[in-house]
Structures are given as structure tokens and as C-alpha cells.
CSV table of N, CA, C and O in Angstrom, one decimal:
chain,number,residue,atom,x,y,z
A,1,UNK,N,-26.8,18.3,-19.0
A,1,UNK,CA,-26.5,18.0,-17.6
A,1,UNK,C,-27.0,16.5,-17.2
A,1,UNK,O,-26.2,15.7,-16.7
A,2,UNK,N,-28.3,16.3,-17.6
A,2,UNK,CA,-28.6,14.9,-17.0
A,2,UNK,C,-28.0,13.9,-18.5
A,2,UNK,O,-28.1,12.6,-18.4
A,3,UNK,N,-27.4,14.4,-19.4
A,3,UNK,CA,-26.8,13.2,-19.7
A,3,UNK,C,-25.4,12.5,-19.3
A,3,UNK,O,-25.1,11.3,-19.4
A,4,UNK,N,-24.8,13.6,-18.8
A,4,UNK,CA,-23.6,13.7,-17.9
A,4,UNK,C,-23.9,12.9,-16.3
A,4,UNK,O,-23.0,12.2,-15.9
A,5,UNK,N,-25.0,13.0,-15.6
A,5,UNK,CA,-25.1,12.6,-14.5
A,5,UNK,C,-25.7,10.8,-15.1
A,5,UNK,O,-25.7,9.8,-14.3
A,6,UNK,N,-26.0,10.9,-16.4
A,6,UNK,CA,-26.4,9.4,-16.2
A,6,UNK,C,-25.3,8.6,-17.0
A,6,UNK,O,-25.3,7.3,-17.1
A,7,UNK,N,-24.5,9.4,-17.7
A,7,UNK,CA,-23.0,8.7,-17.9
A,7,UNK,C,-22.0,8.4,-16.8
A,7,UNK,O,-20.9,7.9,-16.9
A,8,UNK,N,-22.6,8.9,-16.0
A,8,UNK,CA,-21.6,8.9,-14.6
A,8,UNK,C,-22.3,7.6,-13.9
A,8,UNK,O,-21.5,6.7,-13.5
A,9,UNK,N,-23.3,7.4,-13.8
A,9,UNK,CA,-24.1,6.5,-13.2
A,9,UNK,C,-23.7,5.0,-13.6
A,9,UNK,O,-23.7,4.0,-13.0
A,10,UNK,N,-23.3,5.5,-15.3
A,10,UNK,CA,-23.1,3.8,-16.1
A,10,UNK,C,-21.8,3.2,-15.6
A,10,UNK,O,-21.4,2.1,-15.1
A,11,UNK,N,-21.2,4.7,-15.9
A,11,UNK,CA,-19.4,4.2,-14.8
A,11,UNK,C,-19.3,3.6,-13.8
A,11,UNK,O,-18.7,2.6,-13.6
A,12,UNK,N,-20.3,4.5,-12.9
A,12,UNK,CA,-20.4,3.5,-11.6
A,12,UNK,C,-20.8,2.4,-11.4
A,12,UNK,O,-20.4,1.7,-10.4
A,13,UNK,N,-21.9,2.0,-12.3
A,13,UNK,CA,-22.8,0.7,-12.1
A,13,UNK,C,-21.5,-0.1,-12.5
A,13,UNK,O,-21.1,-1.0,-11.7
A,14,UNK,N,-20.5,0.2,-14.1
A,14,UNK,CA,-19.9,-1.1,-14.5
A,14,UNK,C,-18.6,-0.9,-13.3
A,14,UNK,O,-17.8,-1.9,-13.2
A,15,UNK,N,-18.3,0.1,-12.6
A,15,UNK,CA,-17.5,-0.4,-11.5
A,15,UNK,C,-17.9,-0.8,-10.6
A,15,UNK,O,-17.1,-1.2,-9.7
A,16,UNK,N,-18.9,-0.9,-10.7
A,16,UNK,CA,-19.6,-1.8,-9.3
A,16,UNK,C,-19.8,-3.3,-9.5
A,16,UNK,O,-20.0,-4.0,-8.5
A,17,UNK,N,-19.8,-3.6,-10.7
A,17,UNK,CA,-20.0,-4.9,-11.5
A,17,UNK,C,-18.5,-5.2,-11.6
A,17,UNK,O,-18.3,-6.1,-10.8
A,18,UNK,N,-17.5,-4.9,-12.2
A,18,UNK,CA,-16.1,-4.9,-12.3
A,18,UNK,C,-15.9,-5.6,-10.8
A,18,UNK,O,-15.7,-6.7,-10.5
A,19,UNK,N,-16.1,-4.7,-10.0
A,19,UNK,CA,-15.5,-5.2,-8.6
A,19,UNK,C,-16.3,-6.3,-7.9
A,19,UNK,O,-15.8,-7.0,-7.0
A,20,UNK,N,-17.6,-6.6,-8.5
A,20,UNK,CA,-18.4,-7.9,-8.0
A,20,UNK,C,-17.8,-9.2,-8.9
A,20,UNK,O,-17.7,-10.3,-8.5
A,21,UNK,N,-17.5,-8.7,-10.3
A,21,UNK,CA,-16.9,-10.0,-10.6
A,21,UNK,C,-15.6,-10.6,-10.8
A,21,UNK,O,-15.0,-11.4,-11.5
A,22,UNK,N,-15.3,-9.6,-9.7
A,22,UNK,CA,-13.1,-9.7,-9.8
A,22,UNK,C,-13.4,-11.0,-9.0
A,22,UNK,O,-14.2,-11.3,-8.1
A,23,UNK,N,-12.1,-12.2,-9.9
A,23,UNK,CA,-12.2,-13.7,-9.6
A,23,UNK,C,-11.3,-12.9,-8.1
A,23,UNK,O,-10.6,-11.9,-7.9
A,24,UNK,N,-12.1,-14.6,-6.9
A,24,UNK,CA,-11.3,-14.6,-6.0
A,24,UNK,C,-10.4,-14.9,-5.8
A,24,UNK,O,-10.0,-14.8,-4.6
A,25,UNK,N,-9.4,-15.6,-6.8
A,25,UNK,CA,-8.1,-16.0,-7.0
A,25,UNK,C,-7.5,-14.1,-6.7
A,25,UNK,O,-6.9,-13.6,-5.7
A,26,UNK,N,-7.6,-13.6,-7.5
A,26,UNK,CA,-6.8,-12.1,-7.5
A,26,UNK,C,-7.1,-11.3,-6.2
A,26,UNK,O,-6.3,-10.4,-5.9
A,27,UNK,N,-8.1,-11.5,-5.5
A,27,UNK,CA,-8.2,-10.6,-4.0
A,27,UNK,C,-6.7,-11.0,-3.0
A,27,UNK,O,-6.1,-10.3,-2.3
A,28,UNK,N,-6.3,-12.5,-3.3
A,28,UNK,CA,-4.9,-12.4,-2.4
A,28,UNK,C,-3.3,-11.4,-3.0
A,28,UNK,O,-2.4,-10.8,-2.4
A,29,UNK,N,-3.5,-11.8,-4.0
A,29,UNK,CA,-2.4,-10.9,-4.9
A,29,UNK,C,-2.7,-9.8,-4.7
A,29,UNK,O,-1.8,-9.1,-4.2
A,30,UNK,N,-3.9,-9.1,-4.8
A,30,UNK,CA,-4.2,-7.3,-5.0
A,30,UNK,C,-3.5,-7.2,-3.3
A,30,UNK,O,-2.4,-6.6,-3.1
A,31,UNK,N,-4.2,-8.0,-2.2
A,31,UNK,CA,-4.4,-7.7,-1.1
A,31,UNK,C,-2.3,-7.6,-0.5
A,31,UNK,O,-1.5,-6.7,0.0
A,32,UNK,N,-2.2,-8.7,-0.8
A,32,UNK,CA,-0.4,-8.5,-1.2
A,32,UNK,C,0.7,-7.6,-1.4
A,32,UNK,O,1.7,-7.4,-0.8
A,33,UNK,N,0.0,-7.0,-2.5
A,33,UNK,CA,0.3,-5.8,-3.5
A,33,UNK,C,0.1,-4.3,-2.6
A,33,UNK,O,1.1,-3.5,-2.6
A,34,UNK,N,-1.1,-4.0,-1.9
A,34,UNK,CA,-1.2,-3.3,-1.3
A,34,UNK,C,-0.1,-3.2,-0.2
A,34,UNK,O,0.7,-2.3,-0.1
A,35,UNK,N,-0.3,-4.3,0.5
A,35,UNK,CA,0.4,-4.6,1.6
A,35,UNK,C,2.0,-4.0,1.5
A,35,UNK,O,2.4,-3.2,2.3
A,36,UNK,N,2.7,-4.4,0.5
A,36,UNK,CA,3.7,-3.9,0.3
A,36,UNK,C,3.9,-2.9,-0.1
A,36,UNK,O,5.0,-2.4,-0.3
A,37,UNK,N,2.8,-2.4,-0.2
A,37,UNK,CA,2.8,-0.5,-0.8
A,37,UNK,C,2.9,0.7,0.0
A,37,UNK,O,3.5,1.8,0.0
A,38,UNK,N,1.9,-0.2,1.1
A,38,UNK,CA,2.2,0.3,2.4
A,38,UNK,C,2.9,0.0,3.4
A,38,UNK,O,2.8,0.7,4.4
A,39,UNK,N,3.4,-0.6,3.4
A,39,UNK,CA,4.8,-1.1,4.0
A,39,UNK,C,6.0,-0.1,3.5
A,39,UNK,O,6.8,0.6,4.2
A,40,UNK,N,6.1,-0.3,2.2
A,40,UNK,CA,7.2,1.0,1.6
A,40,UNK,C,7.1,2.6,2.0
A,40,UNK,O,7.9,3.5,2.2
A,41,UNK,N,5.4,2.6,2.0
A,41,UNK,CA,5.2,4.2,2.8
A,41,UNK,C,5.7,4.1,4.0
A,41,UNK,O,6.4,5.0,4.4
A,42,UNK,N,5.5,3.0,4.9
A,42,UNK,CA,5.8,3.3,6.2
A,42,UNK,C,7.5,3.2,6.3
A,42,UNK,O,8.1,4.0,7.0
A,43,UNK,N,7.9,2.5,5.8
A,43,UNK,CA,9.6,2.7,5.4
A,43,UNK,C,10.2,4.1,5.4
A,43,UNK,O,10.9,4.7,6.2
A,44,UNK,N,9.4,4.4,4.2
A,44,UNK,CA,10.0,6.2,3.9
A,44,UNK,C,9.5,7.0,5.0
A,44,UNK,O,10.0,8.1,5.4
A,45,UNK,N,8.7,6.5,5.3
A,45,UNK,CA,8.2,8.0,7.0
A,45,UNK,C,9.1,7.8,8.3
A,45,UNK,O,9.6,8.5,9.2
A,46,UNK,N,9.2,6.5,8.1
A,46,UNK,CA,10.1,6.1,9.3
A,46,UNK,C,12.0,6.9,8.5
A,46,UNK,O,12.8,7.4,9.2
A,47,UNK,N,12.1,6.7,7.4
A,47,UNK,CA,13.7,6.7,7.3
A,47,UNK,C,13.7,8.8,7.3
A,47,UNK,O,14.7,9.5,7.7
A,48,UNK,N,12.4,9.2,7.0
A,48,UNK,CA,12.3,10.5,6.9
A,48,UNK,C,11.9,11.0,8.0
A,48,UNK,O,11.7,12.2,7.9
A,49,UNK,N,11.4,10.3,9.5
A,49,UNK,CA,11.7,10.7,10.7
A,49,UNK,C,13.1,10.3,11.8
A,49,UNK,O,13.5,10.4,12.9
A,50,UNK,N,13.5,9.8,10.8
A,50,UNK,CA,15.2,9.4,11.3
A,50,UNK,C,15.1,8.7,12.5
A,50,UNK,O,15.7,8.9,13.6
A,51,UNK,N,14.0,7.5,12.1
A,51,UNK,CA,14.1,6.4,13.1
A,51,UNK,C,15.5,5.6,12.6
A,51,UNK,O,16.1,5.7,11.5
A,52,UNK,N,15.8,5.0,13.7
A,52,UNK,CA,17.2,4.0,13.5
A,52,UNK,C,18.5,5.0,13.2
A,52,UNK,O,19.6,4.5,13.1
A,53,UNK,N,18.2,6.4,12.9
A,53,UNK,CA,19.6,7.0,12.8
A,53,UNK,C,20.8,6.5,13.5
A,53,UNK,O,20.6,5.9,14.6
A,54,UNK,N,22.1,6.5,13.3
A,54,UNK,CA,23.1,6.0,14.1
A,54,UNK,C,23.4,7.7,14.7
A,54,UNK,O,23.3,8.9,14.2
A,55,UNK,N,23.7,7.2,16.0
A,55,UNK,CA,24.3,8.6,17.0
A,55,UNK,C,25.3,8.5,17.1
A,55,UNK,O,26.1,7.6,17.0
A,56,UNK,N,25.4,9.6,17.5
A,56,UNK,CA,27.0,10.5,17.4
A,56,UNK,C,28.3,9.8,18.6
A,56,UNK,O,29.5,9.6,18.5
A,57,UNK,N,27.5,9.6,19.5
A,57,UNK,CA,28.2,8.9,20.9
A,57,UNK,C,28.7,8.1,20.5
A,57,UNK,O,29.7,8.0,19.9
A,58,UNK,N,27.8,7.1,20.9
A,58,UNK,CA,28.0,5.3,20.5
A,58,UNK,C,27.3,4.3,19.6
A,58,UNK,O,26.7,3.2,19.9
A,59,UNK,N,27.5,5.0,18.6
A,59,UNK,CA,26.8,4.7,17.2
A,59,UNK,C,27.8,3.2,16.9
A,59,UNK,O,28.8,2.9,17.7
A,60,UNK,N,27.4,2.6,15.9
A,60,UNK,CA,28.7,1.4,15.4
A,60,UNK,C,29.2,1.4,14.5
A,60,UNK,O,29.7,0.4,14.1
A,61,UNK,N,29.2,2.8,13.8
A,61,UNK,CA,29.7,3.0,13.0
A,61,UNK,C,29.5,2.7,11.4
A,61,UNK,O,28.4,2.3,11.2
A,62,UNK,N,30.2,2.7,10.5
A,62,UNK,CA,29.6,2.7,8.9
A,62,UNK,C,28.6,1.1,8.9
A,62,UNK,O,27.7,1.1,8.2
A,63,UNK,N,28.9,0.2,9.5
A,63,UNK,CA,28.0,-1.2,9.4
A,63,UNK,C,27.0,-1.0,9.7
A,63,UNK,O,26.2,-1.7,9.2
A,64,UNK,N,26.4,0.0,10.7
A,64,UNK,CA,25.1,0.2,11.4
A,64,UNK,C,24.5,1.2,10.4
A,64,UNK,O,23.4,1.1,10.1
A,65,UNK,N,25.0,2.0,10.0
A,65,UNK,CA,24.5,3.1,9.0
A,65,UNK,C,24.4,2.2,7.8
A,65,UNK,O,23.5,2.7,7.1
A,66,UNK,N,24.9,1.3,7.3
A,66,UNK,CA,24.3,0.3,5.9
A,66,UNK,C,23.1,-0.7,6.6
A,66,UNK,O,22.4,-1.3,5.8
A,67,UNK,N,23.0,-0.8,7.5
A,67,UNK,CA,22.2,-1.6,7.9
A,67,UNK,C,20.8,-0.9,8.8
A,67,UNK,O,20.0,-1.5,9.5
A,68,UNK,N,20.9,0.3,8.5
A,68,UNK,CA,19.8,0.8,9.4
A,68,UNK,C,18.4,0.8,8.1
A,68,UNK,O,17.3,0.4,8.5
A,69,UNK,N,18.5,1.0,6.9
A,69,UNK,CA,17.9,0.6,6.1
A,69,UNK,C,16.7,-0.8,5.9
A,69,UNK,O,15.6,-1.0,5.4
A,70,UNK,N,17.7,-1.4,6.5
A,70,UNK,CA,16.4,-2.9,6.6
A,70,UNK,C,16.5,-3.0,7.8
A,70,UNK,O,16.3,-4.3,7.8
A,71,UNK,N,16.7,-2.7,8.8
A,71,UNK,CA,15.5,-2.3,10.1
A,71,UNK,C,14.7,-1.7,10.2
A,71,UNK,O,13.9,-1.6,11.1
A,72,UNK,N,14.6,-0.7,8.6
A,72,UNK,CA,13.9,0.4,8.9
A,72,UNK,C,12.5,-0.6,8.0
A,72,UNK,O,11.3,-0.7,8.2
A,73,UNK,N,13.0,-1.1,7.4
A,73,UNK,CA,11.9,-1.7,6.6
A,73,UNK,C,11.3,-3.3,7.1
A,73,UNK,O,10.2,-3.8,6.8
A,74,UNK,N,12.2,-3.7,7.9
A,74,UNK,CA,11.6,-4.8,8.6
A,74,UNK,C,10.5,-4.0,9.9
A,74,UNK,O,9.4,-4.5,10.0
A,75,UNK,N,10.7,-3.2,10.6
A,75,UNK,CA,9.6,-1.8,11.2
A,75,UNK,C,8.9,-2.0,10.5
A,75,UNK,O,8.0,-2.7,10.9
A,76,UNK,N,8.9,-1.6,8.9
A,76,UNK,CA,7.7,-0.8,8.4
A,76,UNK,C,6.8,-2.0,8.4
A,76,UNK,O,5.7,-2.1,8.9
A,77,UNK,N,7.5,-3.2,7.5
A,77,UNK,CA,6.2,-4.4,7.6
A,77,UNK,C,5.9,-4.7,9.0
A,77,UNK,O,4.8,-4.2,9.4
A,78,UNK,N,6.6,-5.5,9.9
A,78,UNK,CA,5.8,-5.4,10.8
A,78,UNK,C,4.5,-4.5,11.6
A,78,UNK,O,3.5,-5.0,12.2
A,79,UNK,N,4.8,-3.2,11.5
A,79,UNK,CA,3.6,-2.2,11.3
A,79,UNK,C,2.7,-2.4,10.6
A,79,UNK,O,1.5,-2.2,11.1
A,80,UNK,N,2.9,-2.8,9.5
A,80,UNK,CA,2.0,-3.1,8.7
A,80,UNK,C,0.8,-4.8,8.8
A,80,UNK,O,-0.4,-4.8,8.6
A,81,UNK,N,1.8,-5.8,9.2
A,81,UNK,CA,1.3,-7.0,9.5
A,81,UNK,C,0.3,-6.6,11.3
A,81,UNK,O,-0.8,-7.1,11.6
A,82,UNK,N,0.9,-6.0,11.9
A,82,UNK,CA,-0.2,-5.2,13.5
A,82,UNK,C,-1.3,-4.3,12.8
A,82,UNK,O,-2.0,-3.6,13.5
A,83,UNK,N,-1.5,-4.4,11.6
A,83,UNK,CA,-3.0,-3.0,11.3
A,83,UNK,C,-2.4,-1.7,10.4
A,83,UNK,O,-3.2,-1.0,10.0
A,84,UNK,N,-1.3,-1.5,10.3
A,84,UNK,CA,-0.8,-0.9,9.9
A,84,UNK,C,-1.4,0.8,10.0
A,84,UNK,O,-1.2,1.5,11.0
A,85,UNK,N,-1.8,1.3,9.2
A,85,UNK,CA,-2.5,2.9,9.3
A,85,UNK,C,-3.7,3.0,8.3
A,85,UNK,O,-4.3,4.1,8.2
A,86,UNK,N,-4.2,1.7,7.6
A,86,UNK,CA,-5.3,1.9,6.6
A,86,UNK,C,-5.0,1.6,5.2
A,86,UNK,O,-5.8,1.1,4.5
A,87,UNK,N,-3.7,1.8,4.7
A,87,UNK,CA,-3.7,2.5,3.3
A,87,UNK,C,-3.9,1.6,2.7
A,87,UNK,O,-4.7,1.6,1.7
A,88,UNK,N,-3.1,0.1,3.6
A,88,UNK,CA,-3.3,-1.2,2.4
A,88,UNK,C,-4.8,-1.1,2.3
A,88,UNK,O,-5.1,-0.6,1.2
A,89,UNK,N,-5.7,-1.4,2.9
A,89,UNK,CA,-7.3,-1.1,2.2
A,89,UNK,C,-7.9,-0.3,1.4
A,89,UNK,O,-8.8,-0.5,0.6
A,90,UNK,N,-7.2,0.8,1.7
A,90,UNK,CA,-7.8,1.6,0.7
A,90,UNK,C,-7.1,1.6,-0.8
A,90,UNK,O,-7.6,1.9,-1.8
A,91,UNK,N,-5.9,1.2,-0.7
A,91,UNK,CA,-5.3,0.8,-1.6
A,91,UNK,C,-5.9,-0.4,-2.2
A,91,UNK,O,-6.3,-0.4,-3.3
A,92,UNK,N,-6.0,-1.6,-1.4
A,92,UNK,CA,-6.8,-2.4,-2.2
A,92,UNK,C,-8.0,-2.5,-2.8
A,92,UNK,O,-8.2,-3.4,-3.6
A,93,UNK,N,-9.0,-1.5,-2.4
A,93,UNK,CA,-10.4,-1.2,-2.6
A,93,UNK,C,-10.3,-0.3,-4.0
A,93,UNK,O,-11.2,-0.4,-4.8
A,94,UNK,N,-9.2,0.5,-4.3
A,94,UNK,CA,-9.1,1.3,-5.6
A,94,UNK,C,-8.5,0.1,-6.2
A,94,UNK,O,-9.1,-0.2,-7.3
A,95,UNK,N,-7.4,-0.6,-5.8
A,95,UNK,CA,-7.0,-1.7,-7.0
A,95,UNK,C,-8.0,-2.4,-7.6
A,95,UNK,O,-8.1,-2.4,-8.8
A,96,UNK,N,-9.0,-3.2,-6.8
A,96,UNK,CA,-10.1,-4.0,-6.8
A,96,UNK,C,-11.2,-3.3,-7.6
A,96,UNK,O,-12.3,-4.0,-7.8
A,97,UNK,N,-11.1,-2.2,-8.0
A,97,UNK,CA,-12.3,-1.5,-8.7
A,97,UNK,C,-11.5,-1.0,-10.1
A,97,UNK,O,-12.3,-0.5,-10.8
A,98,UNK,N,-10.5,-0.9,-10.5
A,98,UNK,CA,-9.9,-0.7,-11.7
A,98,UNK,C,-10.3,-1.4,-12.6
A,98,UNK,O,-10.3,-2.7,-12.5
A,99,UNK,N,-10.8,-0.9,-13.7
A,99,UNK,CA,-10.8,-2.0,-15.1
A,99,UNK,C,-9.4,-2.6,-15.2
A,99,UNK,O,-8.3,-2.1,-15.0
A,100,UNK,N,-9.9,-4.0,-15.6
A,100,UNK,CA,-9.0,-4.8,-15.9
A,100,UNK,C,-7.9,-4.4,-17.0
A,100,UNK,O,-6.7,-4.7,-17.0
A,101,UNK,N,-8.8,-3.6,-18.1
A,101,UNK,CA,-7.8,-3.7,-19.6
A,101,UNK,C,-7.1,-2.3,-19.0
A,101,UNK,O,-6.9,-1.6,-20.0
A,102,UNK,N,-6.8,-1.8,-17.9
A,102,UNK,CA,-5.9,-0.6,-18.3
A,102,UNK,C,-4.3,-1.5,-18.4
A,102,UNK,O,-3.2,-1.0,-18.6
């Protein structure tokens, strides 16, 4: 048991070291990376609560239905660029602690 709890300890320490000496060049890219990740989640929740759907009335017909797709995604980033819901951080905080060599 306590060799298990102190192999768990080493993981942690070298992830805690990993993430102290990630160059600052790569915090804008991870941070990027995230951002866009969550941006695509908020895409898919928005196209799967049938924001932007075209309606039945006075819809505009097949061009608004090819085109509701990137409104839906131009929403999602801007949501995302206002604070978005979290994920990009926490997204970035597991990227930012990953070993490099996977």
C-alpha cells in the first residue's frame, strides 16, 4: 500500500514539475487549442438545441439552412471570447500537465 501511495506521489511531483517547466512559448498555443475546443462544444449544444433553426413561416429557405451552421459557430466563439462556460481552462490546465512524449 504505501508503495503505491508513494508511486503516486512521484507522478505527481513529476507533474507538477512538467507543468512548472512547460516553455512559455507553448501556454499561447495550448491556450488556443483549448479555446477552440470549446468553442466546437459550444457549437454542438447550440446546433443540438436548434438555435438558428429555420422556421416553418418565414424561414429563407434552403440558403438559410446551409448557412445556419456558421452562425452557429460564429455564437459559439464569440461565447467563448465573453468567458465562455470554463472548459477552455480546464482544458488547458489538463493539456498543460500532460507529458510531453505522449
Amino acid at each position: 500500500m504505501t508503495d503505491s501511495i508513494s508511486a503516486a506521489q512521484m507522478r505527481l511531483s513529476g507533474t507538477q514539475a512538467r507543468a512548472q517547466d512547460m516553455p512559455q512559448a507553448q501556454e499561447p498555443a495550448l491556450r488556443q487549442v483549448s479555446s477552440q475546443l470549446e468553442a466546437l462544444f459550444l457549437a454542438e449544444m447550440l446546433k443540438a438545441s436548434g438555435f438558428g433553426e429555420v422556421s416553418e413561416s418565414f424561414g429563407g429557405g434552403q440558403g438559410e439552412a446551409q448557412f445556419t451552421s456558421f452562425l452557429q459557430d460564429v455564437q459559439a466563439e464569440r461565447m467563448v471570447q465573453a468567458g465562455g462556460v470554463g472548459l477552455a481552462e480546464s482544458l488547458f490546465n489538463a493539456l498543460k500537465e500532460m507529458p510531453d512524449d505522449l
